[in-house]
mmCIF file of C-alpha atoms and ligand atoms in Angstrom:
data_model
loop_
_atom_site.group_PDB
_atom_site.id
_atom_site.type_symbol
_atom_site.label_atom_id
_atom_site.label_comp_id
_atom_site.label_asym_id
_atom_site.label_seq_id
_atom_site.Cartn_x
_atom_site.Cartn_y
_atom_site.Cartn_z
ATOM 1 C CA UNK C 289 -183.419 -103.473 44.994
ATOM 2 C CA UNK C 290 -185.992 -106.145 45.076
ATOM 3 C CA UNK C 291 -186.385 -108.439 41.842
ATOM 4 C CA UNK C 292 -188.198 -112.081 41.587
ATOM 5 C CA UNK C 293 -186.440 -114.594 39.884
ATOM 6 C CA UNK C 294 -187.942 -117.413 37.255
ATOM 7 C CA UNK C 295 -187.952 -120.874 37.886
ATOM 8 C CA UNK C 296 -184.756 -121.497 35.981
ATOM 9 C CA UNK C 297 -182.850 -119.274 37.431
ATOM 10 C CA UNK C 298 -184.144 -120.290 40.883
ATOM 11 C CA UNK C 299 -182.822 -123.284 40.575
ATOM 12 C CA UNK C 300 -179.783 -122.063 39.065
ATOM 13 C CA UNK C 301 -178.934 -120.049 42.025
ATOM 14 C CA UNK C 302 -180.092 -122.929 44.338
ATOM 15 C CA UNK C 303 -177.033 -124.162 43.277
ATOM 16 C CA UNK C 304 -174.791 -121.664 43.627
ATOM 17 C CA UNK C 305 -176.068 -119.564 46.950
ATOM 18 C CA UNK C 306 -174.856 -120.350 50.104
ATOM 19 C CA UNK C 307 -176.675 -119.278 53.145
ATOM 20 C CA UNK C 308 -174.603 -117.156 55.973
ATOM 21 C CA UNK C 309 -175.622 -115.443 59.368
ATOM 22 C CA UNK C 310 -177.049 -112.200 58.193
ATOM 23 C CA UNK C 311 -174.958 -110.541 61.137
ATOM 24 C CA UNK C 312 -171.794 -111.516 58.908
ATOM 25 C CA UNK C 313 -171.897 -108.622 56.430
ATOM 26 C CA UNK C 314 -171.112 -106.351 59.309
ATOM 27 C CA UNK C 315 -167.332 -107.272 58.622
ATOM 28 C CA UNK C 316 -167.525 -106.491 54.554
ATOM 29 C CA UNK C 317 -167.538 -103.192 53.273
ATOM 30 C CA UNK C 318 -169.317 -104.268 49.796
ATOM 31 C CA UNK C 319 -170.077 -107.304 47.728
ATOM 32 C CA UNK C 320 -169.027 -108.390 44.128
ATOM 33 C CA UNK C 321 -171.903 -110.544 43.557
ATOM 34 C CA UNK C 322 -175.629 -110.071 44.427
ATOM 35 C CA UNK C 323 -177.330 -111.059 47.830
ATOM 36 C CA UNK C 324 -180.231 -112.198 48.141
ATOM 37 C CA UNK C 325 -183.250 -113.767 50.476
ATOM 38 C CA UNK C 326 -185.185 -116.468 50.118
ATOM 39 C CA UNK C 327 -188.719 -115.715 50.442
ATOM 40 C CA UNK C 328 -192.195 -117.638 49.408
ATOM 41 C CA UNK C 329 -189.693 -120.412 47.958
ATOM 42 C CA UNK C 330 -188.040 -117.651 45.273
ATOM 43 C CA UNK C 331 -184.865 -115.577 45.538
ATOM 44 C CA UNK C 332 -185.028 -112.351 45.639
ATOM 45 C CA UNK C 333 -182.146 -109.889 45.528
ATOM 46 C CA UNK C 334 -181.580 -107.624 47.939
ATOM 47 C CA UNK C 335 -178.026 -106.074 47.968
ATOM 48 C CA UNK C 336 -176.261 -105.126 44.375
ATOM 49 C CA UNK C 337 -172.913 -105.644 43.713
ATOM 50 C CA UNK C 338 -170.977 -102.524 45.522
ATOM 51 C CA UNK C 339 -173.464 -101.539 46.831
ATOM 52 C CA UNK C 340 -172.627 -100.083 50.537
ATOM 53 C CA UNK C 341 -173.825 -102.450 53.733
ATOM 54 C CA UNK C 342 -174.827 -100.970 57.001
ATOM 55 C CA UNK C 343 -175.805 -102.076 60.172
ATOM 56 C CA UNK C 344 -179.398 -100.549 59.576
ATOM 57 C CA UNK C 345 -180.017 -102.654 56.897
ATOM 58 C CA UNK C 346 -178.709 -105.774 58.673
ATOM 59 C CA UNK C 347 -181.086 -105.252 61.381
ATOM 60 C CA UNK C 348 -184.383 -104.462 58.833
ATOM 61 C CA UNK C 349 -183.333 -107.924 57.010
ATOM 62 C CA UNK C 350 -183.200 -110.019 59.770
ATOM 63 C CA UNK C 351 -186.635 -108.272 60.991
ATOM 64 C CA UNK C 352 -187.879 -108.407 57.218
ATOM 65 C CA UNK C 353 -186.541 -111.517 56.231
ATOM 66 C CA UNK C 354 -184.985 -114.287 58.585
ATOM 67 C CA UNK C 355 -181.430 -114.616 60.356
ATOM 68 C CA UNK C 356 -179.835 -115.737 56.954
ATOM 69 C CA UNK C 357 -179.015 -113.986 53.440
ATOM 70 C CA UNK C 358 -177.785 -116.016 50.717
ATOM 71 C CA UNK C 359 -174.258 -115.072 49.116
ATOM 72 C CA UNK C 360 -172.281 -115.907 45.579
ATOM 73 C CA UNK C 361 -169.073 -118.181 46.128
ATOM 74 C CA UNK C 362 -167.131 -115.581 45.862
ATOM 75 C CA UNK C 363 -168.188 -113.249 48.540
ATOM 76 C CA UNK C 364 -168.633 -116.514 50.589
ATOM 77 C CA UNK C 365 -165.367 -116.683 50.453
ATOM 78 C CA UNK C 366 -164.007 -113.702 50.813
ATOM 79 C CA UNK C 367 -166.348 -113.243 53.938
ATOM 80 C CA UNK C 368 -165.249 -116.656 55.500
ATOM 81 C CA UNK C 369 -161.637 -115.073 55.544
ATOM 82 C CA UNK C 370 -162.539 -111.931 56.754
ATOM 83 C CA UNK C 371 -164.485 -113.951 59.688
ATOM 84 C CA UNK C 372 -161.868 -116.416 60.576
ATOM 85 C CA UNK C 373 -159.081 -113.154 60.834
ATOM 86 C CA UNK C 374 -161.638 -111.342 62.925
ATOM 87 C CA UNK C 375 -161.931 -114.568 65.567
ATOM 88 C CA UNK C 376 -157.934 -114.493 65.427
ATOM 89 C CA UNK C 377 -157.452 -110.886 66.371
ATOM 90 C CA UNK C 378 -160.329 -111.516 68.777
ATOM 91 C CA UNK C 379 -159.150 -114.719 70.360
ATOM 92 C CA UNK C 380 -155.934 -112.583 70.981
ATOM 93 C CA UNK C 381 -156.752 -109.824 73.289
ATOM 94 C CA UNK C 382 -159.422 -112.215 74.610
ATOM 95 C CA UNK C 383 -157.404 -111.676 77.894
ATOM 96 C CA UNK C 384 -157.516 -107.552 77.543
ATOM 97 C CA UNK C 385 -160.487 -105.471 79.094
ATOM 98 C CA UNK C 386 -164.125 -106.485 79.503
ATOM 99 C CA UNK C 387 -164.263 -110.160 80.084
ATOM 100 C CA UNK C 388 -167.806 -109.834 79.543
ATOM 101 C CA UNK C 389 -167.647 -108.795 76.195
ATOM 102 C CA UNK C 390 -164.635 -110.222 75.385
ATOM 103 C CA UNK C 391 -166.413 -113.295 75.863
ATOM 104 C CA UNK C 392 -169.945 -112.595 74.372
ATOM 105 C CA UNK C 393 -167.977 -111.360 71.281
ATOM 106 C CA UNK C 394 -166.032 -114.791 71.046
ATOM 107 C CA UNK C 395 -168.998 -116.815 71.187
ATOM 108 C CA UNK C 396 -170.729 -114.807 68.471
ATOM 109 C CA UNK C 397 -167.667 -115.199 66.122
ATOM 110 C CA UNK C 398 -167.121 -119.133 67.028
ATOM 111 C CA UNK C 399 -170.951 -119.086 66.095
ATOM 112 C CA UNK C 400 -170.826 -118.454 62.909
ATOM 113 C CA UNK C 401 -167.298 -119.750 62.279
ATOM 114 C CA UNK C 402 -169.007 -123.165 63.135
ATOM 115 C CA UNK C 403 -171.633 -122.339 60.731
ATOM 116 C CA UNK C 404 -168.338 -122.530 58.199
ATOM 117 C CA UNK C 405 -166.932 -125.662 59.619
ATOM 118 C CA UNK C 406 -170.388 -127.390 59.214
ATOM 119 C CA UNK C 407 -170.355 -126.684 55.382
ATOM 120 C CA UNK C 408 -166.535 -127.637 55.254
ATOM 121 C CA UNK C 409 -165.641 -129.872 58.216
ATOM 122 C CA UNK C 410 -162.439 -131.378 55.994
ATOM 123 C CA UNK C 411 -160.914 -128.007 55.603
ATOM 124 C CA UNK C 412 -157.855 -128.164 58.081
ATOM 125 C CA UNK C 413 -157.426 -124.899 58.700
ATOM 126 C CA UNK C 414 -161.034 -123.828 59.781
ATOM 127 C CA UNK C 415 -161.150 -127.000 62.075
ATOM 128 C CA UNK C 416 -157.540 -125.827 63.965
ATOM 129 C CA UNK C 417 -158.735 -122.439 63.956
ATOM 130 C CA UNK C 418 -161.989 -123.312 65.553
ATOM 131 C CA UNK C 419 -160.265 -125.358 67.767
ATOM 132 C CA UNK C 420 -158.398 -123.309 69.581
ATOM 133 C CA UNK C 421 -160.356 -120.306 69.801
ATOM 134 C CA UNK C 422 -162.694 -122.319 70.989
ATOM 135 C CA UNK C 423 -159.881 -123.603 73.869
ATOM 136 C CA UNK C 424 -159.090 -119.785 74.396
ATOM 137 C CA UNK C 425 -163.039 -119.642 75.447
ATOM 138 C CA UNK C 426 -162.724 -122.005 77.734
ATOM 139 C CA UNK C 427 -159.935 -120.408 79.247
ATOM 140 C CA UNK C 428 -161.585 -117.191 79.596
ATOM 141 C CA UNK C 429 -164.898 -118.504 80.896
ATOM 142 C CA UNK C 430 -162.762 -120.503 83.445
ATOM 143 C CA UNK C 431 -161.412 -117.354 84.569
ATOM 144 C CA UNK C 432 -163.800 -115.823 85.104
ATOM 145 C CA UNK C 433 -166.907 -117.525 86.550
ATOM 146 C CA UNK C 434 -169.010 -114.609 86.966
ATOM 147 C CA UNK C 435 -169.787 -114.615 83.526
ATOM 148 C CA UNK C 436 -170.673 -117.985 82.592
ATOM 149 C CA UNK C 437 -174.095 -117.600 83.583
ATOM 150 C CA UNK C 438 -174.655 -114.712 81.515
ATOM 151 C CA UNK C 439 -172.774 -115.525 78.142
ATOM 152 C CA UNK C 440 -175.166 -118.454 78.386
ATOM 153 C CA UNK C 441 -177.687 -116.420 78.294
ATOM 154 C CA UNK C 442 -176.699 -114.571 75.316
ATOM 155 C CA UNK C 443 -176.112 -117.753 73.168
ATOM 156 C CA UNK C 444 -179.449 -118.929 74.659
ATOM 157 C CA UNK C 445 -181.616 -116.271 73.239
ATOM 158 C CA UNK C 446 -179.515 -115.324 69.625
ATOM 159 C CA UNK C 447 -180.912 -115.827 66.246
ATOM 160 C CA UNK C 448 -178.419 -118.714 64.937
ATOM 161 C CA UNK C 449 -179.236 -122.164 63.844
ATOM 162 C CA UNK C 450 -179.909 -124.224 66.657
ATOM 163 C CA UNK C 451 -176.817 -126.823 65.211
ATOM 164 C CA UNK C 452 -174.967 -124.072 65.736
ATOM 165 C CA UNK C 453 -175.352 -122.936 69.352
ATOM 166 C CA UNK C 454 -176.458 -126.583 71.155
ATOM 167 C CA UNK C 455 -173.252 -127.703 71.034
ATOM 168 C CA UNK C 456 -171.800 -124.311 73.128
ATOM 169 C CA UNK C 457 -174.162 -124.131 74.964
ATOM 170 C CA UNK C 458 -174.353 -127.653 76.738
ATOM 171 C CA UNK C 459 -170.551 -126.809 76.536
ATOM 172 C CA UNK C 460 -170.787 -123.948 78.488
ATOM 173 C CA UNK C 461 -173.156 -125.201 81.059
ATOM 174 C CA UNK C 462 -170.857 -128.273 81.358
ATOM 175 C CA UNK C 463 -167.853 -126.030 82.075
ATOM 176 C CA UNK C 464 -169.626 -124.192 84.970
ATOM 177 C CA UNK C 465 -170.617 -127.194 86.819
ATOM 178 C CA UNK C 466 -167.319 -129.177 86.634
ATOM 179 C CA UNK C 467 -165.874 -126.039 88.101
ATOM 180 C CA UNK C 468 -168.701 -126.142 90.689
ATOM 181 C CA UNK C 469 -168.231 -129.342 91.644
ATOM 182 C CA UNK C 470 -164.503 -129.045 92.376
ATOM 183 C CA UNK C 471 -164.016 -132.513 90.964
ATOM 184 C CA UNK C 472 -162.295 -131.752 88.053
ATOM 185 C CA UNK C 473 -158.831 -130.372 87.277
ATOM 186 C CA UNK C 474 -158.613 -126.884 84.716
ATOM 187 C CA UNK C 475 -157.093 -129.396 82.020
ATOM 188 C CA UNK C 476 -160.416 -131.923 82.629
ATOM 189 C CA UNK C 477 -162.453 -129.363 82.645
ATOM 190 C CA UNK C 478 -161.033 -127.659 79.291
ATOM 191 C CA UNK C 479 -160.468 -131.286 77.521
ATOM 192 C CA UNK C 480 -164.211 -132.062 78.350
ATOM 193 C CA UNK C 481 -165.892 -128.802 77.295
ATOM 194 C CA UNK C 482 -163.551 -129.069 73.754
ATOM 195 C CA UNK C 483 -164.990 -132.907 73.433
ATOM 196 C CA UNK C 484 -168.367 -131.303 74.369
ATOM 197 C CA UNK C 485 -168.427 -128.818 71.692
ATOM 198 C CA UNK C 486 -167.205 -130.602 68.707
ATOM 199 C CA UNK C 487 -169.301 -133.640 69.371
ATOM 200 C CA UNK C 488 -172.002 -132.970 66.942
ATOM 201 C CA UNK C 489 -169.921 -132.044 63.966
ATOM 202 C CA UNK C 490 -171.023 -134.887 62.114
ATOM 203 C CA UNK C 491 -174.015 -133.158 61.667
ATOM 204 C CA UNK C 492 -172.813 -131.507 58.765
ATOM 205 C CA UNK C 493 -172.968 -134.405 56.859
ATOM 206 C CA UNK C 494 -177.021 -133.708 57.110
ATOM 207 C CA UNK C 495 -178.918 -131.348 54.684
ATOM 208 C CA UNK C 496 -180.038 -128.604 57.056
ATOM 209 C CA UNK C 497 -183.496 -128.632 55.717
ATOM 210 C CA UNK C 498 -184.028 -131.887 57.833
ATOM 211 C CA UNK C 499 -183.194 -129.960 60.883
ATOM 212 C CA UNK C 500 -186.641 -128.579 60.434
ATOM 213 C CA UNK C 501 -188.515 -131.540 59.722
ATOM 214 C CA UNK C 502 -190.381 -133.403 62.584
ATOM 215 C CA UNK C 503 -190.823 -136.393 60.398
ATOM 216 C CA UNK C 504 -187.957 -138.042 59.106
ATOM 217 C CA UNK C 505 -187.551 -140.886 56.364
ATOM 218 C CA UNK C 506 -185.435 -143.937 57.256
ATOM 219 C CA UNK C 507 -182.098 -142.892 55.450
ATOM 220 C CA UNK C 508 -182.896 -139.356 57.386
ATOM 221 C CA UNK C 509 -182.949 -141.185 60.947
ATOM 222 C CA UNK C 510 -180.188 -143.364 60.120
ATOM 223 C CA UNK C 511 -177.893 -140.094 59.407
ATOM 224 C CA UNK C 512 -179.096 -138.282 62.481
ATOM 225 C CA UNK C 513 -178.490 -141.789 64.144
ATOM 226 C CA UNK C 514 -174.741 -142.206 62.752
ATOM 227 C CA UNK C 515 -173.600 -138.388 63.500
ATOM 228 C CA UNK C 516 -171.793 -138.951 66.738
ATOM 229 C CA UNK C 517 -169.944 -141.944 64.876
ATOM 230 C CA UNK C 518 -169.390 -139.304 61.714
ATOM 231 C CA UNK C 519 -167.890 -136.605 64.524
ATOM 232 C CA UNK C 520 -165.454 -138.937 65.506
ATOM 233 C CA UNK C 521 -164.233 -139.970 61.893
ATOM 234 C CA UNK C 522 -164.254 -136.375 61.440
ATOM 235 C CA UNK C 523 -162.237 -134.914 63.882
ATOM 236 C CA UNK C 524 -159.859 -138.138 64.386
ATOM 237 C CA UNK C 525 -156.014 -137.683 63.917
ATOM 238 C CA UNK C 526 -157.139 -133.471 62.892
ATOM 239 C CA UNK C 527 -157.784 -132.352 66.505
ATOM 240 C CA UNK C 528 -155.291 -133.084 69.652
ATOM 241 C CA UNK C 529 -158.214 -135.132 71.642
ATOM 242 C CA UNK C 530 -157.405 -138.378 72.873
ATOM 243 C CA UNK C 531 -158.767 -141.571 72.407
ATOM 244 C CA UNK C 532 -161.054 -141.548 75.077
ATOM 245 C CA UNK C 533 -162.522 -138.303 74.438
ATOM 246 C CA UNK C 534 -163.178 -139.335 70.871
ATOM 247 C CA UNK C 535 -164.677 -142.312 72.121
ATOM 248 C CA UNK C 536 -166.606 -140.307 74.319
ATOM 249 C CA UNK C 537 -167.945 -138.517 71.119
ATOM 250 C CA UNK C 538 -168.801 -141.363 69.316
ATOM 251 C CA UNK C 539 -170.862 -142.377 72.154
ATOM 252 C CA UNK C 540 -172.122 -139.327 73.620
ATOM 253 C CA UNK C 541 -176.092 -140.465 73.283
ATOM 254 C CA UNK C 542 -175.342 -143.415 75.411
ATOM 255 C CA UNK C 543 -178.090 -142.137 78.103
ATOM 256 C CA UNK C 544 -180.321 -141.129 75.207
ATOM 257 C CA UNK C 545 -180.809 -144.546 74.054
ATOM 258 C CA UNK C 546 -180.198 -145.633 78.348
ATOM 259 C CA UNK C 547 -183.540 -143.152 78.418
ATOM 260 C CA UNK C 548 -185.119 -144.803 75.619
ATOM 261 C CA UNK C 549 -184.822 -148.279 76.748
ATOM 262 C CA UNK C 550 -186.286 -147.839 80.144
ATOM 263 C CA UNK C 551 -189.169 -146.097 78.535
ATOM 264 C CA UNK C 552 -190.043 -148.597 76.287
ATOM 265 C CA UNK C 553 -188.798 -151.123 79.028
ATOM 266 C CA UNK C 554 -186.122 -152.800 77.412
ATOM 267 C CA UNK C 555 -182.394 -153.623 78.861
ATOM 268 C CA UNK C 556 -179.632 -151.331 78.192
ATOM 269 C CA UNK C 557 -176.501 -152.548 77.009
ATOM 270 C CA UNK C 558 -173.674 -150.609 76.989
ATOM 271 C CA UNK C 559 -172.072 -149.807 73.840
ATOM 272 C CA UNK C 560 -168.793 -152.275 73.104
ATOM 273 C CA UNK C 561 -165.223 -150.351 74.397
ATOM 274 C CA UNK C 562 -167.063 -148.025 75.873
ATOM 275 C CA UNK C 563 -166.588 -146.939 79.559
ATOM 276 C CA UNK C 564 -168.972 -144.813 80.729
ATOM 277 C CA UNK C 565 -168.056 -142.577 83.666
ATOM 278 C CA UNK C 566 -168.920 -139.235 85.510
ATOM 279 C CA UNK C 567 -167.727 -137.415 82.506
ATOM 280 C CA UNK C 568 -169.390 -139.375 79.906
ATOM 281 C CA UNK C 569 -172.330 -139.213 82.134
ATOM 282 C CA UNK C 570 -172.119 -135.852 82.348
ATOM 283 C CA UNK C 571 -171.723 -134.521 78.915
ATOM 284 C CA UNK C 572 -174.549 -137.164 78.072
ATOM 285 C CA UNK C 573 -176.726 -135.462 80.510
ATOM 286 C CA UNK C 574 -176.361 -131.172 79.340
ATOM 287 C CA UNK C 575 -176.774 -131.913 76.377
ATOM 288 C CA UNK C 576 -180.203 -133.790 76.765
ATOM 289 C CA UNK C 577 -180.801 -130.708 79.099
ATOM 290 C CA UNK C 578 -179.986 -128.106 76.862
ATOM 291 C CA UNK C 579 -181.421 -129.622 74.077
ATOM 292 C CA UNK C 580 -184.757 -130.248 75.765
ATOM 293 C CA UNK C 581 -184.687 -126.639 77.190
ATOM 294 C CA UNK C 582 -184.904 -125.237 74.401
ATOM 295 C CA UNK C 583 -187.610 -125.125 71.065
ATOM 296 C CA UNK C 584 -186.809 -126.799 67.964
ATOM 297 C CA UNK C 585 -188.686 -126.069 64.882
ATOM 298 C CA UNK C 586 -190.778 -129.445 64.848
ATOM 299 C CA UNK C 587 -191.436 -129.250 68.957
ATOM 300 C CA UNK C 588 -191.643 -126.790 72.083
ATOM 301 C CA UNK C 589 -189.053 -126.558 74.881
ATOM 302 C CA UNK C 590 -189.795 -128.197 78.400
ATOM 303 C CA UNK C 591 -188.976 -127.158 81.659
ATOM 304 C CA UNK C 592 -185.801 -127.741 83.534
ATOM 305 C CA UNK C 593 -187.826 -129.409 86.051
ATOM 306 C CA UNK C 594 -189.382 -131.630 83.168
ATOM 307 C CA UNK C 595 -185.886 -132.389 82.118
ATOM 308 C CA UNK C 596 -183.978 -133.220 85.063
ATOM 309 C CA UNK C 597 -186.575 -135.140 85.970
ATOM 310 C CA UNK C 598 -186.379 -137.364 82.382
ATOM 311 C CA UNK C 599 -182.456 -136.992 83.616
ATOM 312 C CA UNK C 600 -183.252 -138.364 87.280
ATOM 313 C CA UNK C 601 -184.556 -141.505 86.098
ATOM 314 C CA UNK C 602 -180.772 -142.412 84.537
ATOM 315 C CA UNK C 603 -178.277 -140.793 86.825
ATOM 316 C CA UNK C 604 -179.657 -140.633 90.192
ATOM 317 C CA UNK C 605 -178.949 -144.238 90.954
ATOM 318 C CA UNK C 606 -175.876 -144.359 90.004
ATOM 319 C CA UNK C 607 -175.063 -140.549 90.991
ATOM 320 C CA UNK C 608 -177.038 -139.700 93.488
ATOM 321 C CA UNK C 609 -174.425 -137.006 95.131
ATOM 322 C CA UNK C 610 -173.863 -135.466 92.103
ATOM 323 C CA UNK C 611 -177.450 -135.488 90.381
ATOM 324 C CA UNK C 612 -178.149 -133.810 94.090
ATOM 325 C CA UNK C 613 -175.334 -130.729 93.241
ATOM 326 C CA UNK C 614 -176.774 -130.459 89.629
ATOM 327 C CA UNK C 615 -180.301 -129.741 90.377
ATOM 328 C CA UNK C 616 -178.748 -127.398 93.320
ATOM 329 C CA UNK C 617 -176.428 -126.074 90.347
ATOM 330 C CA UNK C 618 -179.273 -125.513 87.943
ATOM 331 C CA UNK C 619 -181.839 -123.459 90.266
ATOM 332 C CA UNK C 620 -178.744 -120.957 90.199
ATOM 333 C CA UNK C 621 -177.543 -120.872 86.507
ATOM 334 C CA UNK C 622 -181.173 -120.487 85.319
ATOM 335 C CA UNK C 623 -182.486 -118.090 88.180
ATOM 336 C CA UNK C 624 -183.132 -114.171 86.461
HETATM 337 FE FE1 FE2 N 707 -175.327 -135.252 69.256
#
């Protein structure tokens, strides 16, 4: 059913739509309320109420249209539920059969669960949930190192927002070389890739149009700038981390600006009560990886070469035995 909307009722619906991961109707039957895409700037519906969803048509909408459809409150709702029960039941048989899939199906669910927890980051019960599904994950991926590389992979190359999946992915890629390195004991390992993941959840205090936009205006940069400060406000007294690991959060750009001062030749002060250490260090560092491994909307991906050698410039000095064992690391978690 295809139907263009006026301008008042665009705006009208701007209101009241809310975008979700077109995969997400695989878990509803039917919807009360319209759906619809947003094409050429209009809405335009393209499910009626009741009417039956298939995985066909999820597939020709997210060729036709883009990865999101945009649902009524209701259905929102009602979806969210159905999406956080599904990553319960998942999260416990995580454990039973193909660790593989077990695994690639977890990180699809916390996917778009986080997609959830970005438009609601105060609700209590989505942030515990995520939370320890997403400390199940680690778990499993611990487990089972053989398929670390791989999930990584998955995440890598799937259609959600890039918010969404930066944040797992340096996550995962942290995981597997802390349990390369042997350094690091399995509660470390699993407190670091939890502060790793949630670190950029002050993001959602950012429209996600911006996240599109290569040129930002000066409230823009200073909300971008004052996200890893909003994650930690955020997720303080709501999540079991400790102090250091939030303060690891609220710092965990430290070698972005460390990178940005020797560029533009500066000195780099450390931030005040701030520590930085292997782990800090670390986390920093994927996370500049990832990010710069990957395309954004405003800007192409580099190379991994291209990045570690950006990364070099910060951590070999200081690092040189482990910088060594992450390059070594890397040539095997991104080799076919
Ligand atoms: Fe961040």
């Amino acid at each position: 059913m295809d139907q263009n909307y006026s301008a008042a009722k665009h705006n009208r619906l701007n209101l009241t739509l809310k975008p979700v991961f077109i995969g997400e109707l695989l878990f509803i039957q039917t919807l009360t309320e319209p759906a619809y895409a947003y094409e050429n700037g209009k809405f335009k519906k393209v499910i009626a109420p009741r009417e039956g969803i298939t995985s066909d048509f999820v597939r020709e909408y997210a060729q036709s249209y883009s990865s999101d459809i945009f649902l009524h409150d209701e259905d929102y709702d009602s979806l969210r539920k159905l999406l956080n029960k599904e990553l319960t039941k998942q999260t416990r048989s995580l454990s039973i059969g193909d660790a593989t899939k077990n695994a690639t199906r977890q990180v699809n669910l916390l996917s778009m669960q986080m997609s959830n927890l970005y438009k609601n980051p105060f609700d209590d019960e989505l942030l515990t949930s995520q939370f320890q599904n997403t400390k199940n994950l680690s778990s499993l991926l611990l487990n089972n190192k053989g398929i670390q590389k791989n999930i990584y992979n998955v995440l890598s190359n799937s259609k959600y927002h890039y918010t969404h999946t930066q944040p797992l992915l340096s996550s995962i890629m942290l995981l597997s070389f802390m349990q390369e390195t042997r350094l690091f004991s399995e509660k470390e390992m699993e407190g670091l890739f939890l502060t790793s993941y949630f670190k950029d959840i002050g993001m959602s205090f950012i429209p996600r149009e911006k996240f599109e936009q290569s040129h930002l205006n000066d409230f823009d940069k200073k909300l971008f700038a004052e996200h890893a400060e909003n994650s930690m406000k955020i997720l303080e007294g709501r999540v079991p981390l400790s102090n250091t690991q939030l303060n690891l959060i609220k710092n965990h750009h430290f070698l972005n600006h460390k990178i940005q001062s020797l560029v533009n030749n500066k000195d780099f002060q450390y931030p005040d009560e701030f520590l930085a250490g292997l782990e800090s260090n670390l986390v920093s560092a994927l996370d500049i990886l990832v990010a710069m491994t990957h395309d954004r909307p405003y800007r192409d991906s580099v190379s991994i070469f291209q990045s570690l050698e950006v990364l070099k410039s910060v951590l070999s000095d200081e690092y040189p035995q482990e910088f060594k064992a992450l390059v070594i690391f890397l040539k095997n978690f991104t080799s076919k």
